[in-house]
mmCIF file of C-alpha atoms and ligand atoms in Angstrom:
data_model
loop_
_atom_site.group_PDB
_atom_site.id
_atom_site.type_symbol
_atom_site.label_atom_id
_atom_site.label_comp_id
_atom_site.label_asym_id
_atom_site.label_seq_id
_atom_site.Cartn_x
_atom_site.Cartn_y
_atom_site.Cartn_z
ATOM 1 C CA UNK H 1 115.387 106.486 94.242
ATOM 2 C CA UNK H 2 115.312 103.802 96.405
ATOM 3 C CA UNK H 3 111.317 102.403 97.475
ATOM 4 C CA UNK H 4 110.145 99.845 99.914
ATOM 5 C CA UNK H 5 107.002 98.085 99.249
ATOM 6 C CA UNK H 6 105.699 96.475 102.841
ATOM 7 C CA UNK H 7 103.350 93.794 101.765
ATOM 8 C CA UNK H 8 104.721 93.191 98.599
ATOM 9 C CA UNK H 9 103.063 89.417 98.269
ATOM 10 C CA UNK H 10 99.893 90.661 98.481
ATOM 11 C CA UNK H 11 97.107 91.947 95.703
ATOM 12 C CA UNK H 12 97.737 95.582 96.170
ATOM 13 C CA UNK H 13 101.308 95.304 97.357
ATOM 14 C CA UNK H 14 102.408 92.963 94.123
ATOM 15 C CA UNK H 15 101.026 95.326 91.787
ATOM 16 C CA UNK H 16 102.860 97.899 92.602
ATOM 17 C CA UNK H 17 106.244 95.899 93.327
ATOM 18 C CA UNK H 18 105.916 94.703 89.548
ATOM 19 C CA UNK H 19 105.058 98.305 88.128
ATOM 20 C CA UNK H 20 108.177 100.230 90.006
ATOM 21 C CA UNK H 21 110.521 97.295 88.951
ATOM 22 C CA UNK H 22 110.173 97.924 85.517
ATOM 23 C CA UNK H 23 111.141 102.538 86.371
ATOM 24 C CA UNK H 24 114.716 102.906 85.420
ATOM 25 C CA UNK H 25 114.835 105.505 88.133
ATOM 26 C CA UNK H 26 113.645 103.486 90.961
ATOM 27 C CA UNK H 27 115.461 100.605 92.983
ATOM 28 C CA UNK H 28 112.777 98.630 94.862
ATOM 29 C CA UNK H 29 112.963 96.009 97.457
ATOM 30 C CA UNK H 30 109.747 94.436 98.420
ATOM 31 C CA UNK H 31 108.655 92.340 101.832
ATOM 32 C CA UNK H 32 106.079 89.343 102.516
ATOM 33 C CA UNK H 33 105.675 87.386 105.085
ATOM 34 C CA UNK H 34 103.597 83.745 104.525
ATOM 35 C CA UNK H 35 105.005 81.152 102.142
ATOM 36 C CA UNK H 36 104.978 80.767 99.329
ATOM 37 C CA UNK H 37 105.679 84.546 98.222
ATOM 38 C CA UNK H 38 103.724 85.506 95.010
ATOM 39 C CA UNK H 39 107.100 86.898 93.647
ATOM 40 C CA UNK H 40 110.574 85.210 94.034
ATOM 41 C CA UNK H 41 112.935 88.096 94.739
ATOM 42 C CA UNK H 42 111.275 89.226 97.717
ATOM 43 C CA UNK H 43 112.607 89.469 101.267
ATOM 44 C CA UNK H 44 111.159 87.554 104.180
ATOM 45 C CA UNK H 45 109.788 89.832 107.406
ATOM 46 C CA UNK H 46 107.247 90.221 110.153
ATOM 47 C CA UNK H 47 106.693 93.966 110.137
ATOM 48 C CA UNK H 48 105.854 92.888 114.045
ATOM 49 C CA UNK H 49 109.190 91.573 115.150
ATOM 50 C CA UNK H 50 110.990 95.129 116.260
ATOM 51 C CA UNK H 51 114.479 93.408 115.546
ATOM 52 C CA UNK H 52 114.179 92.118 112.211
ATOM 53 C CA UNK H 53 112.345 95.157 111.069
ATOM 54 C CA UNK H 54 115.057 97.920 112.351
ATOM 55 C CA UNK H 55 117.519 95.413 110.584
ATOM 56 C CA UNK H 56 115.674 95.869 107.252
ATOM 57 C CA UNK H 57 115.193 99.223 107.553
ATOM 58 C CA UNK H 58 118.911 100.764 108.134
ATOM 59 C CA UNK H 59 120.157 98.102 105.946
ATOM 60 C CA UNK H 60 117.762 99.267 102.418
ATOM 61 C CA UNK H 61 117.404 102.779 103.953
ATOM 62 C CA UNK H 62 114.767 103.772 101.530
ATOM 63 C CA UNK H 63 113.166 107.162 100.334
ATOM 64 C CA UNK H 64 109.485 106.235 99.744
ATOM 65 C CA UNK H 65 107.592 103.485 102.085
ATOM 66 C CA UNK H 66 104.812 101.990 100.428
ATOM 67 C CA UNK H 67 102.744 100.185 103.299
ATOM 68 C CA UNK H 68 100.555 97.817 101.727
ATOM 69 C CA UNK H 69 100.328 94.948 104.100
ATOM 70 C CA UNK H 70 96.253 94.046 105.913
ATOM 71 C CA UNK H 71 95.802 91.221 108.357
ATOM 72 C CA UNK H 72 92.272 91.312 108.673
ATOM 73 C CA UNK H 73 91.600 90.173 112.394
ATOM 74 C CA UNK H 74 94.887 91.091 113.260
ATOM 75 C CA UNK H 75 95.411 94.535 112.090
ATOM 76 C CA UNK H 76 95.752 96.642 115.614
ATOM 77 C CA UNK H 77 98.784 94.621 115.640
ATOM 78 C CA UNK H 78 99.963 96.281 112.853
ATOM 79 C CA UNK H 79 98.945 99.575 113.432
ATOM 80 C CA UNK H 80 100.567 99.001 116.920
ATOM 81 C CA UNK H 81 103.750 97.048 116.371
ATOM 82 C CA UNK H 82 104.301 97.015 112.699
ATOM 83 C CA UNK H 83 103.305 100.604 112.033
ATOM 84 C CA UNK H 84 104.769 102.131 114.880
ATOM 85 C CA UNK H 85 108.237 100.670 114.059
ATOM 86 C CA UNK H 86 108.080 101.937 110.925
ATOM 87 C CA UNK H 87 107.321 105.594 112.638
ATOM 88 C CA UNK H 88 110.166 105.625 114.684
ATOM 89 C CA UNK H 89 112.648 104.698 111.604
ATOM 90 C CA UNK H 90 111.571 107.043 109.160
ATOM 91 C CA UNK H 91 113.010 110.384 108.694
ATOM 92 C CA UNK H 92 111.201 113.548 107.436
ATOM 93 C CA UNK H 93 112.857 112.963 104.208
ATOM 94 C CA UNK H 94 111.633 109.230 103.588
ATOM 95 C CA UNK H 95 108.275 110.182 102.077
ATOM 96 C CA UNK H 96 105.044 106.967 103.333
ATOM 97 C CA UNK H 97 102.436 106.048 101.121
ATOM 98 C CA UNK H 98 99.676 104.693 103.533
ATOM 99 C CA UNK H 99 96.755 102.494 101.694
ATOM 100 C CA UNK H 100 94.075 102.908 103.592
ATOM 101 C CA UNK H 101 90.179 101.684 103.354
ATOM 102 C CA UNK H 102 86.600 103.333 103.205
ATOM 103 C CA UNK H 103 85.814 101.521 106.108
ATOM 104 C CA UNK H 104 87.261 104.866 108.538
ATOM 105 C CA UNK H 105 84.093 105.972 107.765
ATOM 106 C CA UNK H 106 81.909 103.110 109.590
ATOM 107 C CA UNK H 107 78.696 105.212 110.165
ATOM 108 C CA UNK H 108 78.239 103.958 106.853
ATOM 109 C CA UNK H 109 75.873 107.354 105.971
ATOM 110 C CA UNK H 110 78.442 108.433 103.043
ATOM 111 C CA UNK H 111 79.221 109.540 100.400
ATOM 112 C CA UNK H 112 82.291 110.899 102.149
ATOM 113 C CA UNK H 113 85.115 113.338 101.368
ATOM 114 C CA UNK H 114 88.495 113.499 103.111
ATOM 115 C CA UNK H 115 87.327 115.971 105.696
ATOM 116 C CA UNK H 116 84.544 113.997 106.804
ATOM 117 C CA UNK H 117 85.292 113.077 110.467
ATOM 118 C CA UNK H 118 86.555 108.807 110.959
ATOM 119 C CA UNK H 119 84.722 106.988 113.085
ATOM 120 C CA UNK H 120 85.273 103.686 115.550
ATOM 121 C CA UNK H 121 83.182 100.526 115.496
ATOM 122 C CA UNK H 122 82.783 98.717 119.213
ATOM 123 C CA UNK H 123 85.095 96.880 120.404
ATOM 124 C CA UNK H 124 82.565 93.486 120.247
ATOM 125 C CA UNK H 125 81.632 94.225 116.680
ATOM 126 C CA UNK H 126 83.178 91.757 114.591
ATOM 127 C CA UNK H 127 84.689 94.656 112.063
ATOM 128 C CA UNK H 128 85.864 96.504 115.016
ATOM 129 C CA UNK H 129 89.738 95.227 114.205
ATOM 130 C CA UNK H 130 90.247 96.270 110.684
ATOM 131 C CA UNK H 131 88.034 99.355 110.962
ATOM 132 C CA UNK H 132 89.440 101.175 114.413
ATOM 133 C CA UNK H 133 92.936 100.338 113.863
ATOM 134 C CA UNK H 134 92.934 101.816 110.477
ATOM 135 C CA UNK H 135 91.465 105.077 112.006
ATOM 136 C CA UNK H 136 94.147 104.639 114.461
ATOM 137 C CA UNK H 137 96.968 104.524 111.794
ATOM 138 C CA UNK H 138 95.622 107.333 109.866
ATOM 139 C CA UNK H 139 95.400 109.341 113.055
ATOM 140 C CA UNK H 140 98.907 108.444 113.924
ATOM 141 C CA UNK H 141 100.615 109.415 110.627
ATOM 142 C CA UNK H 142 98.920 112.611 110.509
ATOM 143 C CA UNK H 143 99.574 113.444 114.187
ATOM 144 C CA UNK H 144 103.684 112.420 113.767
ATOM 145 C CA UNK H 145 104.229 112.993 109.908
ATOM 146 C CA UNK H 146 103.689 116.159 107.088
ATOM 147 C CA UNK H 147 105.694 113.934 104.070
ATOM 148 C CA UNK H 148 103.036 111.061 103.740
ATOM 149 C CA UNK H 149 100.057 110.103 101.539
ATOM 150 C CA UNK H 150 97.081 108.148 102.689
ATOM 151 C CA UNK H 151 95.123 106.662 100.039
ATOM 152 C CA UNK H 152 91.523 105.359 100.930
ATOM 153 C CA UNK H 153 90.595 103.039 98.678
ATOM 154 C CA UNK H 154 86.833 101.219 98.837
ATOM 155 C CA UNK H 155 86.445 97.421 97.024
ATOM 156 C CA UNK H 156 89.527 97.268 94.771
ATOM 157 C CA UNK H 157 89.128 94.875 91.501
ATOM 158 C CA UNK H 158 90.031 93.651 88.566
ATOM 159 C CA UNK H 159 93.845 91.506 87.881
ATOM 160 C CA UNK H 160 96.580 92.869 89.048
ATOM 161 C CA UNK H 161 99.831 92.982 87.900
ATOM 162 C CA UNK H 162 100.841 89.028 88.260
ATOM 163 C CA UNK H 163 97.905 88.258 87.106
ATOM 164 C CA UNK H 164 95.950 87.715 90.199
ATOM 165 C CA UNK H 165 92.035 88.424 90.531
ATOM 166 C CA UNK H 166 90.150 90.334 93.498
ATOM 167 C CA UNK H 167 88.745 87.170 95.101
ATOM 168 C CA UNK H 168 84.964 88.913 95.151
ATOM 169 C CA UNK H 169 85.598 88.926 90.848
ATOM 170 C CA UNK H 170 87.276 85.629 91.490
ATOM 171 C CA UNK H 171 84.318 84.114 93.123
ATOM 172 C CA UNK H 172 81.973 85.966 90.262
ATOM 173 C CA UNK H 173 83.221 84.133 87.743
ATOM 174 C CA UNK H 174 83.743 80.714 89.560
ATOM 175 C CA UNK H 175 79.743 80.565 90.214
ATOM 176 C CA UNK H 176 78.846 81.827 86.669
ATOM 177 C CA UNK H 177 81.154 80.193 84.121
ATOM 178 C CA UNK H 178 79.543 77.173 85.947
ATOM 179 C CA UNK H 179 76.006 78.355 85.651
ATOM 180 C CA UNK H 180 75.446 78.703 89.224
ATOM 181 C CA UNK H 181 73.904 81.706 90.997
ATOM 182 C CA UNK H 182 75.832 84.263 93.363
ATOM 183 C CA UNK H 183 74.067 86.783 95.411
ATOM 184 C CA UNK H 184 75.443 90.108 96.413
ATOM 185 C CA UNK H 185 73.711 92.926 98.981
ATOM 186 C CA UNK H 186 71.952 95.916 97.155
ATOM 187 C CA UNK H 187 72.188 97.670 100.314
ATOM 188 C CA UNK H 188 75.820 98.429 100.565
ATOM 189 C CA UNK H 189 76.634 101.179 98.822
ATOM 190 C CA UNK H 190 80.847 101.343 97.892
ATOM 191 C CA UNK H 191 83.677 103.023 95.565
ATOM 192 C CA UNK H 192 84.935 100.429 93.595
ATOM 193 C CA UNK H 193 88.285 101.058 91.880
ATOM 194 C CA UNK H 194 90.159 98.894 89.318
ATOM 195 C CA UNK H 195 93.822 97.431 90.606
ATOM 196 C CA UNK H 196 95.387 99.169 87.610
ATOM 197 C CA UNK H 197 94.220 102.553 88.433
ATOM 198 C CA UNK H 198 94.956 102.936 92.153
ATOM 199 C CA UNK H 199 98.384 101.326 90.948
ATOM 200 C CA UNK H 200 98.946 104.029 88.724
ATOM 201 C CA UNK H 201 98.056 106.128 91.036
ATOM 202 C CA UNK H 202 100.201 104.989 94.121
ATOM 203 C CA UNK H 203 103.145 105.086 91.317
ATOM 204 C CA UNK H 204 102.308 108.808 90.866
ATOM 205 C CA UNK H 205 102.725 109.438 94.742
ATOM 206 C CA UNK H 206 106.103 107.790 94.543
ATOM 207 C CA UNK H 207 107.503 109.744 92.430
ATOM 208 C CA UNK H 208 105.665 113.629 93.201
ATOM 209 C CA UNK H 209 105.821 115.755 95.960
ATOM 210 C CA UNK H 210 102.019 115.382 96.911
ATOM 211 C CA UNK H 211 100.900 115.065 100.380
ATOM 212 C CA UNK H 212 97.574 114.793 102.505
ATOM 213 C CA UNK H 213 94.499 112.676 102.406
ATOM 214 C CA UNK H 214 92.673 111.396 99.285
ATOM 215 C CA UNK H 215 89.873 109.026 97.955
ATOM 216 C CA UNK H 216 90.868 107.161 95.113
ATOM 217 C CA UNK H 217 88.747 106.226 92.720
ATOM 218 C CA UNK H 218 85.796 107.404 89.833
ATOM 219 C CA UNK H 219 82.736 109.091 90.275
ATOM 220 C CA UNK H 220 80.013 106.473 90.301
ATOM 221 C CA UNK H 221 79.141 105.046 94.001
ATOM 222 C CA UNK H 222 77.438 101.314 93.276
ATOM 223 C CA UNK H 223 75.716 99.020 95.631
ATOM 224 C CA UNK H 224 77.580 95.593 95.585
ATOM 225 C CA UNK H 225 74.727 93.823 93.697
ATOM 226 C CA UNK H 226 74.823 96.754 90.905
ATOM 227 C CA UNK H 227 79.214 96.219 90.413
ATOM 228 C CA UNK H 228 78.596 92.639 90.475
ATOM 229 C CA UNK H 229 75.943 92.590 87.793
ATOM 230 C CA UNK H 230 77.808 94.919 85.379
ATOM 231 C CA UNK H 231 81.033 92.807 86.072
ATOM 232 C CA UNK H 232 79.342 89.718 84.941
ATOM 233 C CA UNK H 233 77.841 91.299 81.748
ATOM 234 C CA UNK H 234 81.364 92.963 80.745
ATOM 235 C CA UNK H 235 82.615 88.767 81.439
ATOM 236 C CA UNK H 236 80.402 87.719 78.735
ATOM 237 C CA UNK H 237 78.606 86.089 81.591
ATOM 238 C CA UNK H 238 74.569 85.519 82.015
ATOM 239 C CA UNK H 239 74.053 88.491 84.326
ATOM 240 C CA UNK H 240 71.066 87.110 85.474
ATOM 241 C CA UNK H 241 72.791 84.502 87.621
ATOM 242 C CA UNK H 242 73.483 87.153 89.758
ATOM 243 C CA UNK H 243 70.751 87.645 92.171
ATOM 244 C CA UNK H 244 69.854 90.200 95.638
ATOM 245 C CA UNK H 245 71.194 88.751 98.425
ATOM 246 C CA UNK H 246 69.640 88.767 101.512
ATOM 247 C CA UNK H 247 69.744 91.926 103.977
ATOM 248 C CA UNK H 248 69.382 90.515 107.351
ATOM 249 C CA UNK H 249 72.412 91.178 110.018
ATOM 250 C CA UNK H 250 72.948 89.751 113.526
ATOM 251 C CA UNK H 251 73.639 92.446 115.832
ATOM 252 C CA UNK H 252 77.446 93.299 115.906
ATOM 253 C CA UNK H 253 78.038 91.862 113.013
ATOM 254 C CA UNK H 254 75.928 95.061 110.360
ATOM 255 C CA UNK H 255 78.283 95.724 107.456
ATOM 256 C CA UNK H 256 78.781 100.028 107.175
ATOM 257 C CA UNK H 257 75.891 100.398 104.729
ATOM 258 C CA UNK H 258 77.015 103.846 102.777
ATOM 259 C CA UNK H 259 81.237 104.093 102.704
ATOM 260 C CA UNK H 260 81.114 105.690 98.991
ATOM 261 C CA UNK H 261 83.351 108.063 98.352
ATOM 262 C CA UNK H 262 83.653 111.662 96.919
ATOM 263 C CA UNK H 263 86.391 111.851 94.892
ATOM 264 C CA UNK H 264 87.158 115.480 93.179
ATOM 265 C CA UNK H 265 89.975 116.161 95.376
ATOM 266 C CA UNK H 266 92.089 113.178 94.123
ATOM 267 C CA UNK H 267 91.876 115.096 90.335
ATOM 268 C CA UNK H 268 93.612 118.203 91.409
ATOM 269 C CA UNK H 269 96.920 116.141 92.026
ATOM 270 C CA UNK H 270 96.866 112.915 90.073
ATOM 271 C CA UNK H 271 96.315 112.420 85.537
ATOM 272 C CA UNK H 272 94.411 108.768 86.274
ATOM 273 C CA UNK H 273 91.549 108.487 84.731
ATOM 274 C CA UNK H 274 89.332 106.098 86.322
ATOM 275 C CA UNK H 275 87.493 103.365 84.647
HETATM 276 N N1 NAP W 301 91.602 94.588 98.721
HETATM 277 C C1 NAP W 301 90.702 95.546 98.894
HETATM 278 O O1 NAP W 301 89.582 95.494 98.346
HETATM 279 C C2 NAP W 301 91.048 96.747 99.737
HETATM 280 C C3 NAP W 301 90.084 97.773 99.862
HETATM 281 C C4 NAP W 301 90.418 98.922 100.588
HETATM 282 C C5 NAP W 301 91.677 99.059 101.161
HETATM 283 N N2 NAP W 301 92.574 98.040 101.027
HETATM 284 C C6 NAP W 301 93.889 98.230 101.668
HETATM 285 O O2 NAP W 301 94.914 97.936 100.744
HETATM 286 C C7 NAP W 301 96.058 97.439 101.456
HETATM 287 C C8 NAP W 301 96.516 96.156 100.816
HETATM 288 O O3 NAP W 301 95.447 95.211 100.857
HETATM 289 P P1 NAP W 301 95.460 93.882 99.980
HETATM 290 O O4 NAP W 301 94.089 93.680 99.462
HETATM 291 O O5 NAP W 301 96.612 93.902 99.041
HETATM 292 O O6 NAP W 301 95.701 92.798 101.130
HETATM 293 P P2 NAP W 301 96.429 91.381 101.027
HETATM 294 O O7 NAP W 301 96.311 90.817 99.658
HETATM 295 O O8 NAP W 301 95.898 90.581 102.169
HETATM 296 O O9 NAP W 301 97.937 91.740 101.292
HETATM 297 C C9 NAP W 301 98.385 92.179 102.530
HETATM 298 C C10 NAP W 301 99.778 91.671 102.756
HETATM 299 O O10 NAP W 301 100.183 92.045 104.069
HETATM 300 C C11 NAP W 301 101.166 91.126 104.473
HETATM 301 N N3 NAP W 301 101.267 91.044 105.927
HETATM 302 C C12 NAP W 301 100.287 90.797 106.826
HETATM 303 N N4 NAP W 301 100.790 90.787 108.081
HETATM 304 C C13 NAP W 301 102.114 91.039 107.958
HETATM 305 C C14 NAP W 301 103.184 91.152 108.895
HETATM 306 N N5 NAP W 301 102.984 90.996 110.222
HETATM 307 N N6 NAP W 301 104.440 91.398 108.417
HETATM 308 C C15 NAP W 301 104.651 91.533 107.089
HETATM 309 N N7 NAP W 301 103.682 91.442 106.151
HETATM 310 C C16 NAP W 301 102.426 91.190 106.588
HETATM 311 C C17 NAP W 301 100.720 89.774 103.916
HETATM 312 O O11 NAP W 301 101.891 89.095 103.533
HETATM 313 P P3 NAP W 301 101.897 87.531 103.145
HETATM 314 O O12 NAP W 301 100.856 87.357 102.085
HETATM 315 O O13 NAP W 301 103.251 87.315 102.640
HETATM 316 O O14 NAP W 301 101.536 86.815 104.401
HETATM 317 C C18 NAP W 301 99.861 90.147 102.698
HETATM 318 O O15 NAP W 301 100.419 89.764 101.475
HETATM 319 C C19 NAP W 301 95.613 97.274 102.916
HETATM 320 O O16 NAP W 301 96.060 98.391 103.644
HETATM 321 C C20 NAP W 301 94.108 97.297 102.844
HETATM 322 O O17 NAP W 301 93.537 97.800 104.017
HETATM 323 C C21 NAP W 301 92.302 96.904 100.330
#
């Protein structure tokens, strides 16, 4: 089986480059984009550049896409450009895993399952790129595609499998093993889920015939201050160097307060256990 992991140089997208690479059954080619790529063997593309990515495609003419790849500020290009050239290569035998993020649901009044209805930010408010054109992708898939997977995923931590850290856990233990405090908001109530599960999890999807929408992750919804705290004391660290940060927003700028998510359905379909 031959997979294609878009994104491939980045936390999410390594981790699951590394895992497949080691399945006898699976071939996998993986992309990136900025240098210097986290892993040598990869193959150099703008998932923008409509040329380039045709190219790639016919030439690996894969059987699972795995689209891992985020740019922040830029993603409606993705969603646009990237995303749509990926729509008109695929066949409705090439099976897509789509990551996607809590933040569809930007009313922030969650917990949420997968029916819950998605919802835009305005245009002027500074999250308004990320969040809208991930509703737009997810709306896209499900409009053009049956054989795909989207995976919504809130904070995702831990090391991954190169060895790199979520920079939130990264910045955790920067501040603490040198005795300085770090505050996090107690407000903001998320899903966290460890690299390692939702990698084993995305593996799963490769290789099953599973389709539709689901949240990934364990039971427990924690505010960021809570995570971080527990994080800290599992480090070995002096938890109380991590303190409340402070709750104040400028308008356009208020982070979704409540993006938890339910996540029974995910159990039906998938043996992960999550941490
Ligand atoms: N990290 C989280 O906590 C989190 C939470 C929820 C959902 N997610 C979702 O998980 C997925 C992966 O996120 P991540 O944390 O792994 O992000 P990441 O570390 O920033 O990786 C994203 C990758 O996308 C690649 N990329 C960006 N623009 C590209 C383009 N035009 N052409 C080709 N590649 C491009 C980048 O490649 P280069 O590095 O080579 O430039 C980067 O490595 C995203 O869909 C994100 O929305 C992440």
């Amino acid at each position: 089986m031959k997979i294609c992991v878009f994104g491939a140089s980045g936390y999410v997208g390594a981790s699951i480059y590394e895992k497949l690479k080691h399945v006898p059954e699976a071939t996998v080619v993986g992309t990136y984009l900025s240098e210097p790529a986290l892993i040598d063997e990869l193959y150099k593309l703008d998932v923008n550049e409509p040329e380039s990515f045709s190219n790639f495609f016919k030439n690996e003419k894969p059987d699972v896409v795995v689209w891992a790849v985020m740019s922040g500020p830029n993603e409606h290009k993705l969603t646009d450009q990237g995303l749509m050239h990926l729509m008109t290569h695929l066949t409705p035998q090439t099976k897509l895993v789509y990551i996607s993020s809590d933040f569809v649901f930007s009313h922030g009044d969650g917990p949420y399952s997968e029916e819950d209805p998605l919802s835009n930010l305005p245009d002027d408010h500074s999250f308004s790129n990320y969040t809208n054109a991930k509703v737009k992708a997810e709306r896209l898939i499900d409009k053009e595609f049956s054989n795909y997977v989207v995976l919504r995923a809130g904070p995702i931590y831990g090391e991954n499998e190169v060895g790199k850290l979520d920079d939130r856990t990264d910045r955790l233990s920067y501040h603490l093993s040198s005795n300085q405090p770090i505050d996090f908001r107690d407000d903001l109530i998320r899903t966290f889920v460890h690299i390692e599960d939702l990698t084993n999890v995305i593996e799963e999807m490769v290789f099953n015939d599973v389709t539709g929408i689901y949240h990934v992750g364990p039971d427990k919804q924690q505010s960021f201050y809570e995570f971080m705290k527990a994080s800290a004391q599992l480090m070995g660290y002096d938890e109380t160097l991590v303190i409340k940060g402070s709750e104040q927003e400028e308008v356009d700028t208020e982070i979704p307060k409540n993006t938890s998510l339910t996540t029974n359905k995910i159990k039906e379909v998938s043996d992960q256990k999550f941490r």
